[in-house]
Amino acid sequence: MASASMSATAPVKPQIVIVEDDDDFRELLVELAVRLNFTVRAAASGEELFWLLRMHAPDALVLDLRLPDTDAIEIVGKLGDYSLKPYVVLMSGEDEAILDATEELARSSGLEVVGTLAKPFSGREMQRLLNAIKTQIPDRGSYQDQSLITQLKLGIPNDELVLHYQPKLNFSDHSIEGVEALVRWNHPTHGLLGPLAEYSEVIIPLTWSVLKNAIRQHVAWKRDGIVLPVSINVSASFLNAAEIADVILKLLRTQRCAPSDLTLELTEAEVAGNPTVALDILARLRLHGIRVAMDDYGIGFSDLAQLHRYPFTDIKIDRSLVSSLEADPQARRVVDEVIDVARSLGIKITAEGVETADQWRLLHEIGCDMAQGFLISRPMPDRQLRAWLANGVRCLALPR
């Protein structure tokens, strides 16, 4: 895809979250940060802060030690759960020894504490610390000089993400078992970009956007009489906070989506990143009926013990194994082994990247449940998928 220079030249502002429960004081701090050219978000409680952290990756955090529902010590401990390391300013009207102890705790947690302020303090003191933050945040330049990662970070709240859906078919009767939602970026200059890599700075808000839009689309299909369970990919950073399970379940209730119609796909590396928290989240989601798939099985080291350790309902065999099946006996042995173990655990198996009739026949022969790949269909936007559902399956020349 041809590139083009970007026309806008506005500077990219550093992002800051101010956490203070006193309304008037919080408003003054927000006004000061805005004057210093920050993009500012504010929270009056820990609950509001954690919601903001799920949706954004701030560069800096101004944090009062005492809040109505939590305190700075708990917040500092949880920041690591969100894979965030913002610059921090701590402020408090408590004993300064407590402020010093919290600063030490934050530094030992790997946070960059720019400074602490004991209340009451002057606007000039806060301004000094905010300016210190700005000097330490790397200069992002203008839109014309931004990396795609920074542009994507700005594009998510501007609804520049679009979803394409790739069907999964049952080997036995060619019925449609569901679709995988794959994100594409409708870049304002470059057009449609994708598939997107897992950029660490934006993966959490990106995943939330995909999850919400995929569930809304599923519900819209259901209203039109189209029953299509949907799956989405999630990353290790998305599974780093135990409360994620509650938020996902609340989202399903709000949208009136049955949990059994949602599958979360993750790789071995994702569950291994923080195994205790991942197990907590996945077990709770499974308890409520959400399906969980091990994605890309067969890339590098693949540990079948994971199938016993985590509550997987599905395995997706990576396209690299699928493409090697006919010529590589070792690939065939790996697939045979995982199918045997999966069968004993009641786990469904999907083969990814199925592109030829010969691959279809072989995978059907050795016991795969479902197939996904270009032999069936490329990923499609909603309108094209609806037309495909009306005509495409009947037109497919699939072996039986």
Short mmCIF file of C-alpha atoms in Angstrom, two decimals:
data_model
loop_
_atom_site.label_atom_id
_atom_site.label_comp_id
_atom_site.label_asym_id
_atom_site.label_seq_id
_atom_site.Cartn_x
_atom_site.Cartn_y
_atom_site.Cartn_z
CA MET A 1 0.00 0.00 0.00
CA ALA A 2 1.44 3.31 -1.02
CA SER A 3 2.19 5.74 1.76
CA ALA A 4 1.50 9.42 1.82
CA SER A 5 2.76 12.21 4.03
CA MET A 6 0.39 13.39 6.70
CA SER A 7 -0.96 16.88 6.37
CA ALA A 8 -1.53 17.82 10.01
CA THR A 9 1.35 19.17 12.07
CA ALA A 10 -0.23 19.58 15.51
CA PRO A 11 2.05 18.46 18.34
CA VAL A 12 1.21 15.32 20.26
CA LYS A 13 0.43 16.25 23.85
CA PRO A 14 1.61 14.12 26.77
CA GLN A 15 -1.26 12.39 28.58
CA ILE A 16 -1.80 12.79 32.31
CA VAL A 17 -4.37 11.46 34.78
CA ILE A 18 -5.13 13.50 37.91
CA VAL A 19 -6.62 11.54 40.80
CA GLU A 20 -8.11 13.73 43.53
CA ASP A 21 -11.46 13.42 45.35
CA ASP A 22 -11.80 17.11 46.28
CA ASP A 23 -13.80 18.57 43.38
CA ASP A 24 -12.51 22.14 43.59
CA PHE A 25 -8.87 21.16 44.05
CA ARG A 26 -9.11 18.61 41.24
CA GLU A 27 -10.51 21.28 38.92
CA LEU A 28 -7.61 23.61 39.73
CA LEU A 29 -5.07 20.88 38.99
CA VAL A 30 -6.78 20.04 35.72
CA GLU A 31 -6.74 23.70 34.63
CA LEU A 32 -3.03 23.93 35.46
CA ALA A 33 -2.20 20.78 33.46
CA VAL A 34 -4.25 21.99 30.49
CA ARG A 35 -2.39 25.31 30.51
CA LEU A 36 0.87 23.34 30.41
CA ASN A 37 -0.38 21.59 27.26
CA PHE A 38 -1.17 18.14 28.69
CA THR A 39 -4.07 15.99 27.53
CA VAL A 40 -5.82 15.64 30.88
CA ARG A 41 -8.18 13.04 32.30
CA ALA A 42 -9.40 13.17 35.89
CA ALA A 43 -10.66 10.66 38.43
CA ALA A 44 -12.22 11.12 41.86
CA SER A 45 -11.86 7.53 43.05
CA GLY A 46 -9.86 4.38 42.55
CA GLU A 47 -12.71 2.83 40.57
CA GLU A 48 -12.67 5.73 38.10
CA LEU A 49 -8.87 5.56 37.85
CA PHE A 50 -8.81 1.83 37.10
CA TRP A 51 -11.42 2.34 34.41
CA LEU A 52 -9.26 5.03 32.80
CA LEU A 53 -6.20 2.78 32.98
CA ARG A 54 -8.08 0.05 31.13
CA MET A 55 -8.88 2.45 28.32
CA HIS A 56 -5.74 4.61 28.15
CA ALA A 57 -2.00 4.41 28.73
CA PRO A 58 -1.15 7.74 30.41
CA ASP A 59 2.36 9.15 30.44
CA ALA A 60 1.95 10.58 33.93
CA LEU A 61 -0.16 10.27 37.07
CA VAL A 62 -0.83 12.86 39.78
CA LEU A 63 -2.12 10.91 42.75
CA ASP A 64 -3.57 11.81 46.12
CA LEU A 65 -2.62 9.30 48.80
CA ARG A 66 -6.12 8.96 50.26
CA LEU A 67 -9.26 8.36 48.18
CA PRO A 68 -12.80 7.41 49.23
CA ASP A 69 -12.54 3.80 48.05
CA THR A 70 -8.80 3.08 48.09
CA ASP A 71 -5.38 4.57 48.75
CA ALA A 72 -2.20 5.24 46.85
CA ILE A 73 -0.46 2.17 48.24
CA GLU A 74 -3.06 -0.12 46.65
CA ILE A 75 -2.96 1.88 43.40
CA VAL A 76 0.83 1.70 43.18
CA GLY A 77 0.62 -2.05 43.65
CA LYS A 78 -1.91 -2.42 40.86
CA LEU A 79 -0.18 -0.25 38.27
CA GLY A 80 2.04 -3.17 37.37
CA ASP A 81 -1.10 -5.22 36.62
CA TYR A 82 -1.82 -2.82 33.77
CA SER A 83 1.74 -3.01 32.39
CA LEU A 84 2.07 0.74 32.96
CA LYS A 85 5.06 2.71 34.24
CA PRO A 86 3.88 6.35 34.25
CA TYR A 87 5.77 9.25 35.76
CA VAL A 88 4.21 9.86 39.17
CA VAL A 89 3.61 12.87 41.41
CA LEU A 90 2.36 11.98 44.91
CA MET A 91 0.48 14.46 47.06
CA SER A 92 -1.06 14.22 50.50
CA GLY A 93 -2.28 16.10 53.55
CA GLU A 94 -1.25 13.16 55.75
CA ASP A 95 1.88 12.83 57.84
CA GLU A 96 4.88 13.45 55.58
CA ALA A 97 6.41 10.20 56.81
CA ILE A 98 3.55 8.36 55.07
CA LEU A 99 4.21 10.34 51.91
CA ASP A 100 7.89 9.40 52.06
CA ALA A 101 7.06 5.73 52.64
CA THR A 102 4.68 5.67 49.67
CA GLU A 103 7.34 7.30 47.51
CA GLU A 104 9.79 4.57 48.49
CA LEU A 105 7.21 1.89 47.72
CA ALA A 106 6.50 3.41 44.30
CA ARG A 107 10.20 3.57 43.43
CA SER A 108 10.72 -0.03 44.53
CA SER A 109 7.87 -0.99 42.21
CA GLY A 110 9.79 0.48 39.30
CA LEU A 111 7.82 3.73 38.99
CA GLU A 112 9.52 7.02 38.16
CA VAL A 113 8.50 9.34 41.01
CA VAL A 114 9.09 12.89 39.82
CA GLY A 115 8.30 14.37 43.21
CA THR A 116 6.02 14.56 46.24
CA LEU A 117 3.96 17.46 47.54
CA ALA A 118 2.62 17.88 51.06
CA LYS A 119 -0.70 19.78 51.20
CA PRO A 120 -1.20 22.66 51.16
CA PHE A 121 1.16 23.49 48.31
CA SER A 122 1.30 26.27 45.74
CA GLY A 123 0.41 26.04 42.07
CA ARG A 124 4.00 27.01 41.32
CA GLU A 125 5.27 23.86 43.08
CA MET A 126 2.96 21.63 41.06
CA GLN A 127 3.86 23.47 37.86
CA ARG A 128 7.54 22.77 38.52
CA LEU A 129 6.88 19.03 38.77
CA LEU A 130 4.63 18.96 35.70
CA ASN A 131 7.29 20.74 33.69
CA ALA A 132 9.81 18.18 34.95
CA ILE A 133 7.54 15.43 33.62
CA LYS A 134 7.36 17.09 30.22
CA THR A 135 11.12 17.26 29.94
CA GLN A 136 11.41 13.52 30.60
CA ILE A 137 8.71 12.31 28.20
CA PRO A 138 10.25 11.64 24.77
CA ASP A 139 9.38 14.28 22.18
CA ARG A 140 6.83 12.79 19.84
CA GLY A 141 7.10 15.61 17.33
CA SER A 142 4.18 16.27 14.99
CA TYR A 143 1.67 14.00 13.35
CA GLN A 144 3.89 13.98 10.30
CA ASP A 145 6.73 12.46 12.36
CA GLN A 146 4.70 10.11 14.55
CA SER A 147 5.21 6.41 14.51
CA LEU A 148 2.22 4.32 13.50
CA ILE A 149 1.91 3.28 17.14
CA THR A 150 1.25 6.83 18.29
CA GLN A 151 -1.15 7.45 15.41
CA LEU A 152 -3.03 4.29 16.29
CA LYS A 153 -3.26 5.40 19.91
CA LEU A 154 -5.04 8.54 18.71
CA GLY A 155 -7.14 6.66 16.16
CA ILE A 156 -8.82 4.26 18.59
CA PRO A 157 -11.07 6.86 20.31
CA ASN A 158 -11.77 8.39 16.87
CA ASP A 159 -13.45 5.14 15.74
CA GLU A 160 -10.82 4.41 13.08
CA LEU A 161 -10.83 0.69 13.86
CA VAL A 162 -13.00 -1.63 11.77
CA LEU A 163 -13.64 -5.35 12.20
CA HIS A 164 -13.51 -8.05 9.55
CA TYR A 165 -14.84 -11.50 10.28
CA GLN A 166 -13.47 -14.87 9.16
CA PRO A 167 -15.87 -17.85 9.32
CA LYS A 168 -15.11 -21.18 10.96
CA LEU A 169 -16.73 -24.25 9.36
CA ASN A 170 -17.48 -27.67 10.78
CA PHE A 171 -15.69 -30.45 8.91
CA SER A 172 -18.54 -32.94 9.19
CA ASP A 173 -21.48 -30.98 7.77
CA HIS A 174 -19.94 -27.67 6.58
CA SER A 175 -22.09 -25.71 9.05
CA ILE A 176 -20.83 -22.34 10.27
CA GLU A 177 -19.65 -22.56 13.86
CA GLY A 178 -18.88 -18.86 14.28
CA VAL A 179 -16.50 -16.11 13.18
CA GLU A 180 -13.24 -14.65 14.40
CA ALA A 181 -13.17 -10.85 14.66
CA LEU A 182 -9.97 -9.43 13.14
CA VAL A 183 -9.20 -5.76 13.56
CA ARG A 184 -8.21 -3.44 10.72
CA TRP A 185 -7.24 0.21 10.99
CA ASN A 186 -8.96 2.63 8.67
CA HIS A 187 -6.04 5.06 8.62
CA PRO A 188 -7.14 8.60 7.63
CA THR A 189 -4.32 8.89 5.07
CA HIS A 190 -3.07 5.42 4.22
CA GLY A 191 -6.45 3.70 4.03
CA LEU A 192 -7.13 0.25 5.43
CA LEU A 193 -4.13 -1.21 7.31
CA GLY A 194 -3.91 -4.64 8.81
CA PRO A 195 -3.56 -7.03 10.35
CA LEU A 196 -2.30 -4.99 13.29
CA ALA A 197 0.56 -6.15 15.49
CA GLU A 198 0.23 -6.15 19.26
CA TYR A 199 1.68 -2.76 20.06
CA SER A 200 2.36 -2.68 23.79
CA GLU A 201 1.33 0.96 24.23
CA VAL A 202 -2.14 0.51 22.79
CA ILE A 203 -3.04 -3.15 23.12
CA ILE A 204 -5.35 -2.67 26.12
CA PRO A 205 -7.58 0.07 24.61
CA LEU A 206 -7.35 -1.72 21.25
CA THR A 207 -8.63 -4.97 22.79
CA TRP A 208 -11.48 -3.21 24.60
CA SER A 209 -12.53 -1.54 21.35
CA VAL A 210 -12.51 -4.86 19.47
CA LEU A 211 -14.38 -6.64 22.27
CA LYS A 212 -17.14 -4.02 22.49
CA ASN A 213 -17.61 -3.72 18.74
CA ALA A 214 -17.56 -7.49 18.18
CA ILE A 215 -20.23 -8.01 20.85
CA ARG A 216 -22.39 -5.21 19.41
CA GLN A 217 -22.08 -6.77 15.95
CA HIS A 218 -23.00 -10.21 17.28
CA VAL A 219 -26.11 -8.76 18.95
CA ALA A 220 -27.05 -6.94 15.71
CA TRP A 221 -26.74 -10.18 13.75
CA LYS A 222 -28.91 -11.98 16.27
CA ARG A 223 -31.62 -9.33 15.94
CA ASP A 224 -31.61 -10.07 12.20
CA GLY A 225 -31.91 -13.80 12.77
CA ILE A 226 -28.20 -14.57 12.17
CA VAL A 227 -26.70 -16.67 14.94
CA LEU A 228 -22.92 -16.24 14.80
CA PRO A 229 -20.79 -16.78 17.91
CA VAL A 230 -17.77 -14.49 17.80
CA SER A 231 -14.19 -14.86 19.00
CA ILE A 232 -11.52 -12.22 19.62
CA ASN A 233 -7.80 -12.30 20.41
CA VAL A 234 -6.56 -11.10 23.79
CA SER A 235 -3.02 -10.40 24.98
CA ALA A 236 -1.01 -10.99 28.13
CA SER A 237 -1.31 -7.36 29.25
CA PHE A 238 -5.10 -7.62 28.93
CA LEU A 239 -5.07 -10.56 31.37
CA ASN A 240 -2.96 -8.85 34.02
CA ALA A 241 -5.75 -7.55 36.28
CA ALA A 242 -8.21 -9.93 37.98
CA GLU A 243 -11.08 -7.44 37.75
CA ILE A 244 -11.06 -7.80 33.95
CA ALA A 245 -13.42 -10.77 34.38
CA ASP A 246 -16.03 -8.60 36.10
CA VAL A 247 -15.83 -5.91 33.43
CA ILE A 248 -16.25 -8.42 30.58
CA LEU A 249 -19.23 -10.06 32.28
CA LYS A 250 -20.84 -6.67 32.92
CA LEU A 251 -20.34 -5.76 29.26
CA LEU A 252 -22.08 -8.97 28.16
CA ARG A 253 -25.00 -8.32 30.51
CA THR A 254 -25.34 -4.73 29.31
CA GLN A 255 -25.35 -5.78 25.65
CA ARG A 256 -27.58 -8.81 26.38
CA CYS A 257 -25.07 -11.17 24.83
CA ALA A 258 -24.98 -14.80 25.97
CA PRO A 259 -21.53 -15.62 27.43
CA SER A 260 -21.46 -18.87 25.42
CA ASP A 261 -21.46 -16.79 22.21
CA LEU A 262 -18.06 -15.25 23.06
CA THR A 263 -14.67 -16.95 22.75
CA LEU A 264 -11.42 -15.39 23.93
CA GLU A 265 -8.37 -16.59 21.99
CA LEU A 266 -4.92 -16.43 23.59
CA THR A 267 -1.55 -18.06 23.06
CA GLU A 268 0.56 -20.10 25.49
CA ALA A 269 2.77 -17.05 25.97
CA GLU A 270 -0.23 -15.02 27.14
CA VAL A 271 -1.19 -17.40 29.95
CA ALA A 272 2.45 -17.87 30.90
CA GLY A 273 2.99 -14.10 31.31
CA ASN A 274 1.14 -13.94 34.65
CA PRO A 275 -0.15 -17.49 35.20
CA THR A 276 -1.89 -16.98 38.55
CA VAL A 277 -3.88 -13.95 37.43
CA ALA A 278 -4.60 -15.49 34.03
CA LEU A 279 -5.94 -18.65 35.66
CA ASP A 280 -8.14 -16.58 37.99
CA ILE A 281 -9.62 -14.61 35.08
CA LEU A 282 -10.09 -17.56 32.75
CA ALA A 283 -11.63 -19.81 35.40
CA ARG A 284 -14.20 -17.15 36.32
CA LEU A 285 -15.06 -16.48 32.70
CA ARG A 286 -15.44 -20.19 31.99
CA LEU A 287 -17.63 -20.56 35.06
CA HIS A 288 -20.03 -18.05 33.46
CA GLY A 289 -19.98 -19.80 30.07
CA ILE A 290 -17.42 -17.83 28.03
CA ARG A 291 -15.29 -20.09 25.84
CA VAL A 292 -11.48 -19.92 25.92
CA ALA A 293 -9.25 -21.00 23.02
CA MET A 294 -5.51 -21.68 22.95
CA ASP A 295 -4.51 -19.88 19.75
CA ASP A 296 -1.60 -20.58 17.39
CA TYR A 297 -0.84 -24.01 18.86
CA GLY A 298 2.38 -25.34 17.38
CA ILE A 299 4.42 -22.13 17.18
CA GLY A 300 7.75 -22.86 18.83
CA PHE A 301 7.50 -24.73 22.14
CA SER A 302 4.01 -26.12 22.72
CA ASP A 303 3.21 -27.58 26.12
CA LEU A 304 0.29 -29.99 26.23
CA ALA A 305 0.31 -29.65 30.01
CA GLN A 306 -1.28 -26.22 29.50
CA LEU A 307 -4.44 -28.02 28.37
CA HIS A 308 -4.75 -29.59 31.82
CA ARG A 309 -3.68 -26.47 33.70
CA TYR A 310 -6.04 -23.92 32.14
CA PRO A 311 -9.78 -24.18 31.36
CA PHE A 312 -9.50 -24.24 27.56
CA THR A 313 -12.55 -25.21 25.54
CA ASP A 314 -10.85 -24.95 22.14
CA ILE A 315 -7.45 -25.31 20.48
CA LYS A 316 -6.49 -23.60 17.24
CA ILE A 317 -3.71 -25.38 15.37
CA ASP A 318 -1.38 -22.85 13.81
CA ARG A 319 -1.20 -22.49 10.04
CA SER A 320 2.50 -23.41 10.09
CA LEU A 321 1.58 -26.93 11.21
CA VAL A 322 -1.35 -27.12 8.80
CA SER A 323 0.82 -26.18 5.81
CA SER A 324 3.43 -28.81 6.79
CA LEU A 325 1.08 -31.73 7.37
CA GLU A 326 1.40 -33.35 3.93
CA ALA A 327 5.21 -33.20 3.70
CA ASP A 328 6.40 -33.34 7.32
CA PRO A 329 5.73 -36.51 9.37
CA GLN A 330 6.71 -34.66 12.56
CA ALA A 331 3.96 -32.09 11.99
CA ARG A 332 1.47 -34.93 11.54
CA ARG A 333 2.62 -36.54 14.80
CA VAL A 334 2.23 -33.24 16.69
CA VAL A 335 -1.30 -32.76 15.38
CA ASP A 336 -2.24 -36.38 16.12
CA GLU A 337 -0.96 -36.00 19.68
CA VAL A 338 -2.79 -32.76 20.42
CA ILE A 339 -6.03 -34.19 18.98
CA ASP A 340 -5.75 -37.24 21.23
CA VAL A 341 -5.23 -35.13 24.35
CA ALA A 342 -7.95 -32.65 23.36
CA ARG A 343 -10.44 -35.44 22.75
CA SER A 344 -9.82 -36.82 26.24
CA LEU A 345 -10.53 -33.37 27.72
CA GLY A 346 -13.56 -32.56 25.59
CA ILE A 347 -11.74 -29.73 23.81
CA LYS A 348 -12.74 -28.70 20.26
CA ILE A 349 -10.02 -28.35 17.61
CA THR A 350 -9.87 -25.77 14.82
CA ALA A 351 -7.25 -25.86 12.06
CA GLU A 352 -6.11 -22.38 10.98
CA GLY A 353 -4.82 -21.40 7.56
CA VAL A 354 -6.59 -24.14 5.58
CA GLU A 355 -5.99 -23.20 1.95
CA THR A 356 -6.25 -26.39 -0.14
CA ALA A 357 -8.69 -29.23 -0.60
CA ASP A 358 -5.94 -31.72 0.25
CA GLN A 359 -5.36 -30.02 3.60
CA TRP A 360 -9.10 -30.13 4.25
CA ARG A 361 -9.28 -33.88 3.51
CA LEU A 362 -6.29 -34.72 5.68
CA LEU A 363 -7.44 -32.63 8.65
CA HIS A 364 -10.91 -34.14 8.44
CA GLU A 365 -9.37 -37.61 8.32
CA ILE A 366 -7.26 -37.11 11.44
CA GLY A 367 -10.15 -35.72 13.47
CA CYS A 368 -10.19 -31.91 13.47
CA ASP A 369 -13.56 -30.40 14.33
CA MET A 370 -13.42 -27.07 12.49
CA ALA A 371 -11.47 -25.26 9.77
CA GLN A 372 -10.66 -21.63 9.14
CA GLY A 373 -8.73 -20.24 6.18
CA PHE A 374 -8.76 -18.91 2.63
CA LEU A 375 -10.21 -22.16 1.25
CA ILE A 376 -13.39 -21.13 3.04
CA SER A 377 -13.16 -17.35 3.03
CA ARG A 378 -10.89 -14.39 3.65
CA PRO A 379 -11.89 -12.06 6.51
CA MET A 380 -14.85 -9.88 5.48
CA PRO A 381 -16.63 -6.76 6.77
CA ASP A 382 -20.20 -7.11 7.98
CA ARG A 383 -21.98 -6.31 4.71
CA GLN A 384 -19.85 -8.70 2.68
CA LEU A 385 -20.21 -11.41 5.31
CA ARG A 386 -24.00 -11.17 5.15
CA ALA A 387 -23.89 -11.69 1.37
CA TRP A 388 -21.48 -14.61 1.83
CA LEU A 389 -23.79 -16.22 4.35
CA ALA A 390 -26.64 -15.99 1.83
CA ASN A 391 -24.66 -17.50 -1.04
CA GLY A 392 -21.08 -18.37 -0.17
CA VAL A 393 -21.38 -21.67 1.70
CA ARG A 394 -23.42 -23.30 -1.05
CA CYS A 395 -20.85 -22.17 -3.63
CA LEU A 396 -17.84 -23.62 -1.81
CA ALA A 397 -16.35 -26.70 -3.46
CA LEU A 398 -15.35 -28.38 -0.20
CA PRO A 399 -14.51 -32.11 -0.06
CA ARG A 400 -16.80 -34.34 1.93
#
